[in-house]
PDB file of C-alpha atoms in Angstrom:
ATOM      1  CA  UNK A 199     127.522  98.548 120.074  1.00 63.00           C
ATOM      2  CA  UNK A 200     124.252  97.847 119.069  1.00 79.00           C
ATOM      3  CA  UNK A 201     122.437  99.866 116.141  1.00 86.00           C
ATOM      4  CA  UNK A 202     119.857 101.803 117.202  1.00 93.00           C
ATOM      5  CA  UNK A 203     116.058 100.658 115.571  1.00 96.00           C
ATOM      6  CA  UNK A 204     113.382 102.740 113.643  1.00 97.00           C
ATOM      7  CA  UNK A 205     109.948 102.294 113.853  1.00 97.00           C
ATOM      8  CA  UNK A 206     108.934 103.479 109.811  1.00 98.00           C
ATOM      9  CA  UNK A 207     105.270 102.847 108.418  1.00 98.00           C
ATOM     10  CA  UNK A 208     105.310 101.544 105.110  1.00 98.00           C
ATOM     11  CA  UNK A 209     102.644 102.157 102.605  1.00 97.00           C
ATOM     12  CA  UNK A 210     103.878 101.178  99.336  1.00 95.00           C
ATOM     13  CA  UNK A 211     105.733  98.118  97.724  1.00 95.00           C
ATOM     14  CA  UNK A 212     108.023  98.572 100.858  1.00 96.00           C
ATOM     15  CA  UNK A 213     105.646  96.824 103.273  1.00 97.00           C
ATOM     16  CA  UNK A 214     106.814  93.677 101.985  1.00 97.00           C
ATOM     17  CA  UNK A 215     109.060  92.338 104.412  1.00 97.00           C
ATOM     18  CA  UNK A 216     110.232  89.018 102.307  1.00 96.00           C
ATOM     19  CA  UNK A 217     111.382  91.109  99.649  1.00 97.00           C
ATOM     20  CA  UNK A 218     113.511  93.555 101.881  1.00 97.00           C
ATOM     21  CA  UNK A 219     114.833  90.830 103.862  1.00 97.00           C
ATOM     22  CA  UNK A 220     115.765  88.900 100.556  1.00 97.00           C
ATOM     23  CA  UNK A 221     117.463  93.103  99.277  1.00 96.00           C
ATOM     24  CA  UNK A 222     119.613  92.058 102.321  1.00 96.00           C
ATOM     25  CA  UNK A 223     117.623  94.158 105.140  1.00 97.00           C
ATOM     26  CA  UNK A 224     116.734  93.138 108.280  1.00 96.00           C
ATOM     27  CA  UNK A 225     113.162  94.293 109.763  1.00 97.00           C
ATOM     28  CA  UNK A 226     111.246  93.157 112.692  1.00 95.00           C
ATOM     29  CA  UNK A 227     108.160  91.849 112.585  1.00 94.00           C
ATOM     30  CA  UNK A 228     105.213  93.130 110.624  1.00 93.00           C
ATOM     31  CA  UNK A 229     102.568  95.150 112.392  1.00 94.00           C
ATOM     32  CA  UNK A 230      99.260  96.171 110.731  1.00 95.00           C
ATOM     33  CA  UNK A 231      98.255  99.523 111.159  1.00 96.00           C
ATOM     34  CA  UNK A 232      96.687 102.677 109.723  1.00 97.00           C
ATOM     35  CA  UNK A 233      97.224 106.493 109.453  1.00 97.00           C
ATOM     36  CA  UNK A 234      94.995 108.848 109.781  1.00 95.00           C
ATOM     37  CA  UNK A 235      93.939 111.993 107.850  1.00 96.00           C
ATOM     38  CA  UNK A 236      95.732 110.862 104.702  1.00 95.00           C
ATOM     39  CA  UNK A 237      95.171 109.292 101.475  1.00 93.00           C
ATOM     40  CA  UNK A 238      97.309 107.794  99.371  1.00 93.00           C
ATOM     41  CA  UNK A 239      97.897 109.064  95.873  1.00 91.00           C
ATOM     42  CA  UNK A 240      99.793 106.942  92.819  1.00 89.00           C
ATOM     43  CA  UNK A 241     101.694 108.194  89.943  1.00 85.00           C
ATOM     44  CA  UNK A 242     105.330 106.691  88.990  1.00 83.00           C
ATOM     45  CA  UNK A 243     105.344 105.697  93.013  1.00 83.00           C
ATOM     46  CA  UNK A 244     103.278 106.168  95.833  1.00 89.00           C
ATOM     47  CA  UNK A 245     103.186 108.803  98.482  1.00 92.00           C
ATOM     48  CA  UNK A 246     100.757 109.789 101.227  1.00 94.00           C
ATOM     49  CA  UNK A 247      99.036 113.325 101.242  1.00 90.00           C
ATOM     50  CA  UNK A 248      96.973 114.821 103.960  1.00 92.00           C
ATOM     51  CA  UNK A 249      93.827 114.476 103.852  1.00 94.00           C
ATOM     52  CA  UNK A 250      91.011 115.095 106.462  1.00 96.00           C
ATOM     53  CA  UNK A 251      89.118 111.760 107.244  1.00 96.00           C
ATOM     54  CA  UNK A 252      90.839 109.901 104.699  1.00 95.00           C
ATOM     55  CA  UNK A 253      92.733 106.538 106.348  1.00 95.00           C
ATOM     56  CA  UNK A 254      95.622 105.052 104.359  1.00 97.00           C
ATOM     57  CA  UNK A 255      96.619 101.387 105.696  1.00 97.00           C
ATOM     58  CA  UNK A 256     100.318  99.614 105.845  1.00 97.00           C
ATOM     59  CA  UNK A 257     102.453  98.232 107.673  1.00 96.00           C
ATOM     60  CA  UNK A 258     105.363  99.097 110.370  1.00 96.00           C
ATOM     61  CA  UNK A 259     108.249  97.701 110.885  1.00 97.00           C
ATOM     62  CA  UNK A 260     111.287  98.444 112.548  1.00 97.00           C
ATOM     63  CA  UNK A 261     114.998  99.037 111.153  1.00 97.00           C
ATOM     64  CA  UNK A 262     118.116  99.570 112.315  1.00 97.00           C
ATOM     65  CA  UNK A 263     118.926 103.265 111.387  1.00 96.00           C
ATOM     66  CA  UNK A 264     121.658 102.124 108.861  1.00 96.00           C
ATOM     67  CA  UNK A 265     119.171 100.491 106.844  1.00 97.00           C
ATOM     68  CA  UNK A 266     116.360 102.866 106.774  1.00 97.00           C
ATOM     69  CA  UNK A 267     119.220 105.178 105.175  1.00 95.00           C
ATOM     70  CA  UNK A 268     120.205 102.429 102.497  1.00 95.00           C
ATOM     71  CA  UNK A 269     116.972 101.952 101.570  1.00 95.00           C
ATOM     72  CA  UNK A 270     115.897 105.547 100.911  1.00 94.00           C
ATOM     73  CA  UNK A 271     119.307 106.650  99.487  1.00 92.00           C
ATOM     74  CA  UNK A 272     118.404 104.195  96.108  1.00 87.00           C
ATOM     75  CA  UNK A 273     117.815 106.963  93.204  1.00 87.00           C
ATOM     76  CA  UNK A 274     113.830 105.923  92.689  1.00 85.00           C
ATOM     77  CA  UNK A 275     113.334 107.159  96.620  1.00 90.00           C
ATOM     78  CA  UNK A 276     115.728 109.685  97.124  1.00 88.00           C
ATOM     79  CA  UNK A 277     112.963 112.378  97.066  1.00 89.00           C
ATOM     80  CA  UNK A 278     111.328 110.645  99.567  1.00 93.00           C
ATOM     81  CA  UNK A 279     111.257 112.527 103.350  1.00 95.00           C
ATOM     82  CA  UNK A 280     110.358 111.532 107.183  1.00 96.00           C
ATOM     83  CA  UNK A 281     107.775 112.693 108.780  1.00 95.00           C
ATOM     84  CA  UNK A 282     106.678 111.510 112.567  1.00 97.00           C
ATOM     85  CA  UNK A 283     103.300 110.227 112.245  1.00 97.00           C
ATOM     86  CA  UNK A 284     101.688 108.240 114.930  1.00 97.00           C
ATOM     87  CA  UNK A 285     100.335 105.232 114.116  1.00 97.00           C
ATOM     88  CA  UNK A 286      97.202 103.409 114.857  1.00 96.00           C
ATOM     89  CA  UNK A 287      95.945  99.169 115.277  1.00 87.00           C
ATOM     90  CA  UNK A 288      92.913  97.696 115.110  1.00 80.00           C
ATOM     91  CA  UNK A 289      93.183  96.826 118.965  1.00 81.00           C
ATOM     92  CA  UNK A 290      93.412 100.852 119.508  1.00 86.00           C
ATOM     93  CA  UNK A 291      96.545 101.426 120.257  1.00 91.00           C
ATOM     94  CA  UNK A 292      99.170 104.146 118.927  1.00 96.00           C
ATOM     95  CA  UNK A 293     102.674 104.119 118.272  1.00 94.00           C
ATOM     96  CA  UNK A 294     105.169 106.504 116.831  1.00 97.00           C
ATOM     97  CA  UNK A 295     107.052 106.083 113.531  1.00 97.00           C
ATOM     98  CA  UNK A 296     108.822 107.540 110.369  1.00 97.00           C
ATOM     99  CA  UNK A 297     107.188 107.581 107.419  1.00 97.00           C
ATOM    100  CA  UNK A 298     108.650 108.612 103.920  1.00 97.00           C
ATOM    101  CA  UNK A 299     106.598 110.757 101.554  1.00 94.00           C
ATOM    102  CA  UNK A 300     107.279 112.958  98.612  1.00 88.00           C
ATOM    103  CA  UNK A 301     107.114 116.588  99.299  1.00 80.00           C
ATOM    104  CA  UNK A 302     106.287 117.746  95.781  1.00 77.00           C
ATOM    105  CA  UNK A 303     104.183 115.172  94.048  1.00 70.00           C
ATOM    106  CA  UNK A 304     103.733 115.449  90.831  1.00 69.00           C
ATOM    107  CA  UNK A 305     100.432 114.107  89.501  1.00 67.00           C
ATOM    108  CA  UNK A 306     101.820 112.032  86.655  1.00 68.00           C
ATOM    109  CA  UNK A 307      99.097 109.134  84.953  1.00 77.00           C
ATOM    110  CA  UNK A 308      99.246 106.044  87.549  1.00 81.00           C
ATOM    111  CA  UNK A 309     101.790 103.715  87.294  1.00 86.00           C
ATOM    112  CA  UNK A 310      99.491 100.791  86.325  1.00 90.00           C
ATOM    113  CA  UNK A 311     102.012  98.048  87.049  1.00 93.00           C
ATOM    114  CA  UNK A 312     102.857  99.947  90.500  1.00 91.00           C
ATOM    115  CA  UNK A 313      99.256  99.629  91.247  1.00 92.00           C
ATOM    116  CA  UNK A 314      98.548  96.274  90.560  1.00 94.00           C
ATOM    117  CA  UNK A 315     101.547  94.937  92.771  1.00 95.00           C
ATOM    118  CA  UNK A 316     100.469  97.220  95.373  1.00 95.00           C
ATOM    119  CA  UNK A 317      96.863  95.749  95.641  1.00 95.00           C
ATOM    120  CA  UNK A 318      97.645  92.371  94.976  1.00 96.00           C
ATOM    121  CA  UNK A 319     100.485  92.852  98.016  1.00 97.00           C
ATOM    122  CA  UNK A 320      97.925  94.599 100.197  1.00 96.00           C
ATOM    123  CA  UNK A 321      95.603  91.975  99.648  1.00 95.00           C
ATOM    124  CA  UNK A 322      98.250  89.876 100.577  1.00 96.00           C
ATOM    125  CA  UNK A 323      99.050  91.622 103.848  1.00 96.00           C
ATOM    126  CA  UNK A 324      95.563  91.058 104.705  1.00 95.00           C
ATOM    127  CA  UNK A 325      94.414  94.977 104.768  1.00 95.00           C
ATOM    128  CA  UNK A 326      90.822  95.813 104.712  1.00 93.00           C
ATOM    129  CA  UNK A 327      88.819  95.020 101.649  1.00 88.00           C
ATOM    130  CA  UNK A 328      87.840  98.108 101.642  1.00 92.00           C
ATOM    131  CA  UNK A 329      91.330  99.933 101.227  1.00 93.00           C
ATOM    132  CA  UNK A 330      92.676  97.235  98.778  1.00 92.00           C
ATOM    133  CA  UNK A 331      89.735  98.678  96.218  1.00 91.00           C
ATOM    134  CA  UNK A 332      90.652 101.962  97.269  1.00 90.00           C
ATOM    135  CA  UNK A 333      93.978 101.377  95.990  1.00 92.00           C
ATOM    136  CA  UNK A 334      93.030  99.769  92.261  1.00 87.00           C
ATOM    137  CA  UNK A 335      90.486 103.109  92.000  1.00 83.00           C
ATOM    138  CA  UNK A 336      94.165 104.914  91.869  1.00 78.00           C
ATOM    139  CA  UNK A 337      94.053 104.405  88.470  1.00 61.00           C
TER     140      UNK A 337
END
């Protein structure tokens, strides 16, 4: 029987698919795209908020279902809980997906490390300039 997969959006460290796949997970392919009416906010971890006419970029990627439970049952994302959000690409086009956010966020200092991976990572990824200095002004 085949697993069934999960479309999830990551915004954090997450959206780096050689380091899950080298944790032993297996996504699909990498698709850049953004989400709407949120902004991301930093303090030990990340976690999206909503907020109007904010944009917060990542990445999705699907799962199977198995793993998307693995990798939020580890103790430093356990808080973490899906929403459906729908998903948007440069080319215009939506899609639905999970993502994982903190319900309660607490508005501890930044994690400065967390932040620097993060940019350097989005950067990385390719996301807009823009949004990659959005994401060192977290701290």
């Amino acid at each position: 029987m085949t697993e069934r997969m999960l479309d999830v959006f990551f915004y954090g460290l997450f959206m780096d698919r050689v380091a899950l796949i080298a944790e032993g997970y297996h996504p699909g392919e990498a698709r850049t795209g953004f989400l709407s009416n949120y902004e991301l906010q930093v303090g030990q971890r990340a976690t999206l908020v909503p907020a109007d006419g904010q944009t917060v970029w990542g990445v999705v990627m699907a799962l199977p279902a198995s793993e998307v439970r693995r990798l939020y049952g580890g103790s430093s994302v356990a808080a973490y809980s899906p929403e459906a959000v729908t998903i948007s690409t440069k080319d215009g086009q939506t899609s639905p997906a999970l993502c994982y956010n903190l319900m309660k966020f607490d508005a501890d200092e930044p994690n400065q490390d967390y932040v620097y991976k993060l940019a350097a990572l989005a950067e990385k990824l390719d996301l807009p300039e823009g949004y990659v200095s959005e994401i060192e002004f977290c701290l």
